[in-house]
Coordinates of C-alpha atoms and ligand atoms in Angstrom, one line a residue:
Chain A
X1100 CA -0.3 0.0 -0.2
X1101 CA 1.4 3.2 -1.0
X1102 CA 0.5 7.1 0.0
X1103 CA -2.4 8.3 -1.7
X1104 CA -0.4 11.9 -1.7
X1105 CA 3.6 11.1 -2.1
X1106 CA 3.2 7.6 -3.2
X1107 CA 5.8 6.5 -0.7
X1108 CA 5.2 3.1 1.6
X1109 CA 2.2 4.0 3.4
X1110 CA 2.2 2.9 7.4
X1111 CA -1.9 3.4 7.5
X1112 CA -4.5 2.6 5.1
X1113 CA -8.1 4.4 6.1
X1114 CA -10.5 2.8 3.6
X1115 CA -13.7 5.1 4.6
X1116 CA -11.6 7.8 3.2
X1117 CA -10.2 5.8 0.5
X1118 CA -6.8 6.0 1.5
X1119 CA -3.7 5.5 2.6
X1120 CA -0.8 7.9 3.8
X1121 CA 2.7 7.3 4.8
X1122 CA 3.9 8.9 8.7
X1123 CA 3.5 12.8 7.6
X1124 CA 0.7 12.8 5.1
X1125 CA -1.5 11.0 8.2
X1126 CA -0.3 13.6 10.4
X1127 CA -1.5 16.4 8.1
X1128 CA -3.8 14.5 7.5
X1129 CA -5.0 14.6 11.6
X1130 CA -4.3 18.4 12.0
X1131 CA -6.6 19.0 9.3
X1132 CA -9.5 16.9 10.3
X1133 CA -9.0 18.3 13.7
X1134 CA -8.8 21.9 12.4
X1135 CA -11.8 21.6 10.1
X1136 CA -13.6 20.4 13.3
X1137 CA -12.8 23.8 15.2
X1138 CA -13.6 25.9 12.6
X1139 CA -16.8 24.1 11.8
X1140 CA -18.7 24.0 14.8
X1141 CA -17.0 27.0 16.1
X1142 CA -15.3 25.7 19.1
X1143 CA -12.4 28.8 19.7
X1144 CA -10.2 31.0 18.5
X1145 CA -6.0 31.7 18.9
X1146 CA -6.6 33.8 22.0
X1147 CA -8.9 31.4 23.5
X1148 CA -7.2 29.8 26.9
X1149 CA -8.7 26.1 26.6
X1150 CA -8.4 23.5 29.0
X1151 CA -7.9 19.3 28.6
X1152 CA -9.8 17.0 30.3
X1153 CA -6.8 14.1 30.1
X1154 CA -6.6 11.0 31.7
X1155 CA -3.4 9.5 30.5
X1156 CA -5.4 7.4 27.9
X1157 CA -4.6 7.4 23.8
X1158 CA -7.4 10.5 23.6
X1159 CA -6.8 13.0 25.6
X1160 CA -3.2 13.0 25.1
X1161 CA -3.4 13.6 21.7
X1162 CA -6.2 15.7 21.8
X1163 CA -3.2 17.5 24.0
X1164 CA -0.6 17.1 21.5
X1165 CA -2.8 18.1 18.1
X1166 CA -4.1 21.2 20.2
X1167 CA -0.6 22.8 21.0
X1168 CA 1.2 21.9 17.9
X1169 CA -1.7 23.7 16.4
X1170 CA -0.4 27.0 18.1
X1171 CA -3.5 26.7 20.9
X1172 CA -3.3 27.6 24.3
X1173 CA -4.2 24.2 26.1
X1174 CA -3.4 23.4 29.7
X1175 CA -4.6 20.3 30.7
X1176 CA -6.7 18.5 34.3
X1177 CA -6.0 15.0 35.9
X1178 CA -8.3 13.7 37.8
X1179 CA -7.0 11.2 39.7
X1180 CA -9.6 8.9 41.1
X1181 CA -7.2 7.0 43.4
X1182 CA -7.9 3.3 42.0
X1183 CA -5.1 1.1 42.9
X1184 CA -2.2 0.6 40.3
X1185 CA -4.6 2.0 37.2
X1186 CA -4.8 5.9 38.6
X1187 CA -0.9 5.4 39.6
X1188 CA 0.1 4.2 35.8
X1189 CA -2.2 6.7 34.2
X1190 CA -0.8 9.9 36.0
X1191 CA 3.1 8.7 35.0
X1192 CA 1.6 9.2 31.6
X1193 CA 0.1 12.3 31.9
X1194 CA 2.8 14.0 34.1
X1195 CA 5.5 12.3 31.4
X1196 CA 3.9 14.1 28.4
X1197 CA 3.3 17.5 30.3
X1198 CA 7.1 17.4 31.3
X1199 CA 8.4 16.4 27.5
X1200 CA 6.0 17.5 25.1
X1201 CA 4.0 20.2 27.2
X1202 CA 6.4 21.9 28.7
X1203 CA 8.1 23.0 25.6
X1204 CA 5.3 24.8 24.4
X1205 CA 4.7 26.6 28.1
X1206 CA 1.5 24.5 29.1
X1207 CA 1.0 23.4 32.5
X1208 CA -0.6 20.4 34.0
X1209 CA -3.4 20.8 36.9
X1210 CA -4.4 17.5 38.9
X1211 CA -7.5 16.9 41.0
X1212 CA -6.7 14.7 43.7
X1213 CA -10.1 12.8 45.0
X1214 CA -8.5 11.4 47.5
X1215 CA -6.9 14.6 48.7
X1216 CA -10.2 16.8 48.0
X1217 CA -13.1 14.1 48.5
X1218 CA -11.6 12.0 51.1
X1219 CA -11.2 8.7 49.7
X1220 CA -10.9 6.8 46.4
X1221 CA -13.9 6.8 44.0
X1222 CA -14.1 3.0 44.9
X1223 CA -14.8 3.8 48.7
X1224 CA -17.2 6.7 48.1
X1225 CA -19.6 4.7 45.5
X1226 CA -19.3 2.3 48.1
X1227 CA -20.5 4.7 51.0
X1228 CA -23.2 6.2 49.0
X1229 CA -24.5 2.5 47.5
X1230 CA -24.1 4.2 43.8
X1231 CA -21.8 2.8 40.7
X1232 CA -18.4 3.8 40.2
X1233 CA -19.0 4.6 36.7
X1234 CA -22.0 7.1 38.1
X1235 CA -20.1 8.4 40.6
X1236 CA -16.7 9.2 38.7
X1237 CA -18.5 10.5 35.8
X1238 CA -20.4 12.9 38.7
X1239 CA -17.2 14.1 40.1
X1240 CA -15.1 14.6 36.9
X1241 CA -18.0 16.6 35.2
X1242 CA -18.2 19.0 38.5
X1243 CA -14.5 19.3 38.7
X1244 CA -13.5 19.7 35.0
X1245 CA -16.6 22.4 34.9
X1246 CA -15.2 24.0 38.0
X1247 CA -11.7 24.1 37.1
X1248 CA -12.7 25.5 34.0
X1249 CA -14.8 28.5 35.2
X1250 CA -12.4 29.3 38.5
X1251 CA -9.6 28.9 36.4
X1252 CA -11.2 31.6 34.0
X1253 CA -10.5 28.9 30.8
X1254 CA -12.5 29.9 28.0
X1255 CA -13.7 26.6 27.1
X1256 CA -13.2 23.0 28.3
X1257 CA -12.2 20.3 25.5
X1258 CA -12.7 16.5 25.6
X1259 CA -10.5 13.6 24.4
X1260 CA -14.1 12.0 22.7
X1261 CA -13.6 10.6 19.1
X1262 CA -15.8 9.1 16.6
X1263 CA -16.2 6.0 17.9
X1264 CA -17.4 7.4 20.8
X1265 CA -19.8 10.0 20.2
X1266 CA -21.4 7.2 16.9
X1267 CA -21.7 4.3 19.9
X1268 CA -23.3 7.2 22.3
X1269 CA -26.0 7.9 19.2
X1270 CA -26.2 4.4 18.8
X1271 CA -27.1 3.7 22.6
X1272 CA -29.4 6.5 23.0
X1273 CA -31.4 5.6 19.5
X1274 CA -31.7 2.0 20.4
X1275 CA -33.3 3.7 24.1
X1276 CA -34.9 6.5 22.2
X1277 CA -33.7 8.2 24.6
X1278 CA -34.7 11.6 23.0
X1279 CA -33.6 14.2 25.8
X1280 CA -30.0 13.1 25.5
X1281 CA -29.8 13.5 21.6
X1282 CA -29.5 17.5 22.4
X1283 CA -26.2 17.3 23.8
X1284 CA -24.3 14.7 21.4
X1285 CA -23.2 17.7 19.1
X1286 CA -19.4 18.3 19.5
X1287 CA -19.9 21.4 20.9
X1288 CA -22.0 22.9 23.4
X1289 CA -22.1 26.6 24.4
X1290 CA -21.9 27.8 27.2
X1291 CA -25.3 27.7 28.3
X1292 CA -25.6 30.0 31.9
X1293 CA -23.1 31.1 33.8
X1294 CA -21.0 28.7 35.9
X1295 CA -21.5 26.5 32.9
X1296 CA -18.1 26.1 31.2
X1297 CA -18.9 25.6 27.2
X1298 CA -17.7 21.9 25.9
X1299 CA -16.4 20.9 22.8
X1300 CA -14.7 17.8 20.9
X1301 CA -12.2 18.6 18.3
X1302 CA -11.6 14.6 17.8
X1303 CA -15.2 14.1 16.6
X1304 CA -14.1 13.9 12.8
X1305 CA -11.3 10.5 13.8
X1306 CA -11.9 7.2 14.0
X1307 CA -10.7 5.5 17.2
X1308 CA -8.5 3.9 15.3
X1309 CA -7.1 7.0 13.7
X1310 CA -6.4 8.5 16.8
X1311 CA -4.5 5.8 18.4
X1312 CA -2.6 5.5 15.1
X1313 CA -1.9 9.2 15.2
X1314 CA -0.4 8.5 19.3
X1315 CA 2.0 5.2 18.1
X1316 CA 3.1 7.2 15.3
X1317 CA 4.1 10.5 17.5
X1318 CA 5.4 8.7 20.3
X1319 CA 2.8 9.5 22.4
X1320 CA 3.3 7.2 25.6
X1321 CA 0.0 6.5 26.7
X1322 CA -1.5 4.0 28.6
X1323 CA -2.8 1.1 26.8
X1324 CA -4.6 -0.7 29.7
X1325 CA -8.1 0.7 31.0
X1326 CA -9.9 1.6 33.6
X1327 CA -10.7 -1.2 35.4
X1328 CA -14.1 -0.8 36.1
X1329 CA -15.2 -0.7 32.3
X1330 CA -14.7 -4.6 31.9
X1331 CA -18.3 -5.3 30.2
X1332 CA -19.3 -1.9 29.5
X1333 CA -22.6 -1.4 27.3
X1334 CA -20.6 1.4 25.2
X1335 CA -17.9 -1.5 24.5
X1336 CA -20.2 -3.6 23.1
X1337 CA -21.5 -1.0 20.8
X1338 CA -18.3 -0.1 19.6
X1339 CA -17.8 -3.4 18.6
X1340 CA -21.0 -3.9 16.4
X1341 CA -20.5 -0.5 14.7
X1342 CA -16.8 -1.7 14.2
X1343 CA -18.2 -4.9 12.6
X1344 CA -20.7 -3.0 10.2
X1345 CA -17.4 -0.6 9.7
X1346 CA -15.1 -2.9 8.5
X1347 CA -18.1 -4.7 6.1
X1348 CA -18.8 -1.1 5.0
X1349 CA -16.1 1.7 5.5
X1350 CA -17.8 5.0 6.5
X1351 CA -20.9 3.5 8.2
X1352 CA -19.9 5.3 11.4
X1353 CA -19.2 8.7 9.9
X1354 CA -22.4 8.5 7.8
X1355 CA -24.3 7.3 11.3
X1356 CA -23.0 10.4 13.4
X1357 CA -22.5 13.3 10.8
X1358 CA -26.2 12.3 9.4
X1359 CA -27.3 13.2 12.9
X1360 CA -25.4 16.5 13.0
X1361 CA -26.5 17.8 9.6
X1362 CA -30.2 16.7 10.1
X1363 CA -30.8 18.0 13.8
X1364 CA -29.3 21.4 12.2
X1365 CA -31.4 21.7 9.6
X1366 CA -34.7 21.0 11.8
X1367 CA -33.1 23.8 14.0
X1368 CA -33.1 25.9 10.6
X1369 CA -36.2 24.7 9.2
X1370 CA -38.1 25.5 13.0
X1371 CA -37.0 28.7 13.0
X1372 CA -38.3 29.9 9.4
X1373 CA -42.0 28.7 9.9
X1374 CA -45.0 29.7 11.5
X1375 CA -45.1 27.4 14.7
X1376 CA -42.3 28.2 17.4
X1377 CA -39.1 26.8 16.8
X1378 CA -38.5 24.1 19.7
X1379 CA -36.7 26.0 22.3
X1380 CA -32.9 25.3 22.0
X1381 CA -30.2 23.6 24.7
X1382 CA -29.6 26.7 25.6
X1383 CA -32.7 27.8 26.1
X1384 CA -34.1 25.3 28.2
X1385 CA -30.8 24.7 30.6
X1386 CA -31.5 28.9 31.4
X1387 CA -35.0 28.3 32.1
X1388 CA -34.6 25.4 34.1
X1389 CA -30.5 26.3 35.7
X1390 CA -29.9 28.0 38.8
X1391 CA -26.9 28.8 41.3
X1392 CA -26.6 25.2 44.1
X1393 CA -27.6 26.6 47.1
X1394 CA -24.1 24.9 48.9
X1395 CA -21.4 25.5 46.5
X1396 CA -23.4 28.0 43.7
X1397 CA -22.2 25.7 40.6
X1398 CA -25.8 25.9 38.1
X1399 CA -27.9 23.1 39.1
X1400 CA -31.6 22.3 38.1
X1401 CA -32.4 20.9 41.6
X1402 CA -31.7 23.3 45.6
X1403 CA -28.8 20.9 45.7
X1404 CA -26.2 19.9 42.9
X1405 CA -26.2 16.3 41.8
X1406 CA -22.3 16.6 43.5
X1407 CA -22.9 18.4 46.9
X1408 CA -25.6 16.2 47.3
X1409 CA -23.4 13.0 46.8
X1410 CA -20.6 14.2 49.2
X1411 CA -23.1 15.0 51.6
X1412 CA -24.5 11.4 51.7
X1413 CA -20.5 10.3 52.1
X1414 CA -19.8 12.4 54.4
X1415 CA -22.8 10.9 56.4
X1416 CA -21.9 7.5 55.1
X1417 CA -18.2 7.5 56.4
X1418 CA -19.0 9.0 60.4
X1419 CA -22.1 6.6 60.6
Chain B
X54 CA 17.7 -31.5 10.0
X55 CA 19.1 -29.3 12.5
X56 CA 18.3 -26.3 9.7
X57 CA 14.5 -27.6 10.5
X58 CA 14.4 -27.1 14.2
X59 CA 15.4 -23.7 13.9
X60 CA 12.9 -22.8 11.6
X61 CA 10.2 -23.9 13.6
X62 CA 11.3 -22.6 16.7
X63 CA 12.0 -18.7 15.2
X64 CA 8.3 -18.0 14.3
X65 CA 6.9 -14.9 14.4
X66 CA 6.1 -13.5 18.1
X67 CA 2.9 -11.9 18.5
X68 CA 1.9 -9.8 21.2
X69 CA -2.0 -9.7 22.1
X70 CA -3.5 -7.6 24.8
X71 CA -6.7 -8.0 27.6
X72 CA -5.1 -10.3 29.0
X73 CA -2.2 -10.0 27.8
X74 CA 0.0 -13.0 26.3
X75 CA 2.8 -14.1 23.4
X76 CA 1.7 -16.3 20.8
X77 CA 4.1 -18.0 18.1
X78 CA 2.5 -18.0 14.7
X79 CA 4.2 -19.2 11.2
X80 CA 4.9 -17.2 8.6
X81 CA 5.0 -15.5 5.9
X82 CA 1.4 -14.2 6.6
X83 CA -0.2 -10.6 5.4
X84 CA -1.5 -8.4 8.0
X85 CA -5.0 -8.8 7.1
X86 CA -4.9 -13.1 6.9
X87 CA -2.9 -12.8 10.5
X88 CA -6.2 -10.8 12.0
X89 CA -8.6 -13.1 10.1
X90 CA -6.8 -16.0 11.8
X91 CA -7.5 -14.4 15.4
X92 CA -10.8 -13.4 14.4
X93 CA -10.0 -9.7 15.3
X94 CA -11.7 -6.9 13.1
X95 CA -9.5 -4.4 11.9
X96 CA -11.0 -1.3 12.3
X97 CA -10.6 -1.9 16.1
X98 CA -6.8 -2.6 16.2
X99 CA -3.5 -1.4 15.0
X100 CA -0.7 -3.7 13.5
X101 CA 3.3 -2.7 14.9
X102 CA 6.2 -4.0 13.8
X103 CA 9.1 -3.6 16.1
X104 CA 8.1 0.3 16.6
X105 CA 6.7 0.9 13.4
X106 CA 3.0 1.0 11.9
X107 CA 2.2 -1.6 9.4
X108 CA -0.7 -1.9 6.6
X109 CA -2.9 -4.2 6.5
X110 CA -1.1 -5.5 2.8
X111 CA 2.0 -5.9 4.7
X112 CA 3.7 -9.0 4.9
X113 CA 5.3 -10.3 8.1
X114 CA 7.8 -13.0 8.5
X115 CA 9.1 -15.1 10.9
X116 CA 11.7 -13.0 12.0
X117 CA 9.1 -10.3 13.2
X118 CA 8.3 -9.3 16.7
X119 CA 4.9 -8.2 16.3
X120 CA 2.4 -6.6 18.1
X121 CA -1.6 -6.3 17.7
X122 CA -2.8 -3.4 19.8
X123 CA -6.1 -3.2 20.8
X124 CA -7.8 0.6 20.0
X125 CA -11.3 0.8 21.6
X126 CA -11.4 1.8 25.4
X127 CA -14.5 1.7 27.0
X128 CA -15.3 5.3 28.1
Ligands
SF4_2912 S1 -14.6 3.4 33.6 FE1 -15.4 4.0 35.2 S2 -14.8 5.1 36.9 FE2 -13.3 4.4 35.3 S3 -13.0 6.7 34.1 FE3 -14.8 5.7 33.5 S4 -16.2 6.2 34.5 FE4 -14.6 6.5 35.7
ZN2913 ZN1 2.6 10.8 2.1
ZN2914 ZN1 -23.3 21.9 44.6

């Protein structure tokens, strides 16, 4: 297989683009796709300060690397979950990348330690409040990333979600007709109210395999083993199914997710041109239902936000 | 005889994950056939020879050190 552009030996084939690339041309392809995502979805500009959510995995480190290469101002936040083995190892990978690559771009790494701030590791916390580890983890990460972004005046928060993440989540939402979640599936979510950071996914045009290839080719040392809690997750099954389809008919994942985004955009446009009032946008819905949490003043739909409720239950559980 | 024994013990070494293990597979073999024999989907894996990524049509030989790296994560 030879590179489609320069005809030398290729290192990766991309059936969905009917192409194969050498290392240099593949890197160019990746930067182009990310640039297209950033500009096309108006994610951020040159002067914006970006906070990247990093885990030590291939996606988030690749994202940090790409944004720095493209010349954006991007710092990163790592949340240490306190899972024995996994957390230590993934933190080392992030620290290594921060010291070797990010530092040369004058970008810094922020670290949030769950054991210190929340008083126990994620699994102990989940036990105390009788909730699954991953939902406890989700609440803490969402809360802490948003808080760091808002308090430290970042303009936007970026996550490493790739095309496979978005397509599999869409499949899950469609299979269960969770229409209320469909609004939030776009690659760029505005900061709808004061206290909520804008959230973007600059890798949504790249497949998981492409992001992994970028990391391998550019010698980004990432943690290959997953978080041990991810085992048996539904998302893995959806991804597997989509990858079977993708292998049989290349382009399936992109057609599924990007087709959804196009339909969504068209529906919004049509809605605004008709006599009937347009359905309220997500930002409008948020503005109508969100107000500051009584305890911590981050935006919430309830009196007290889910993070504060969770921490109150954890405290009660541990003193019992 | 010795020569035969030598070729028999020097198949390509393939490292797999989840769980991490090594298998020896006789070459020469194309990347896409290797994946198919192991019942692995191209779209969910990268094949790395030594330090380098290789495409599906690449011919792997007995002396090669090969890693099949899964690219899918659950988050
Ligand atoms: S698998 Fe669960 S516990 Fe692990 S990082 Fe993901 S959400 Fe958190
Ligand atoms: Zn090329
Ligand atoms: Zn709160």
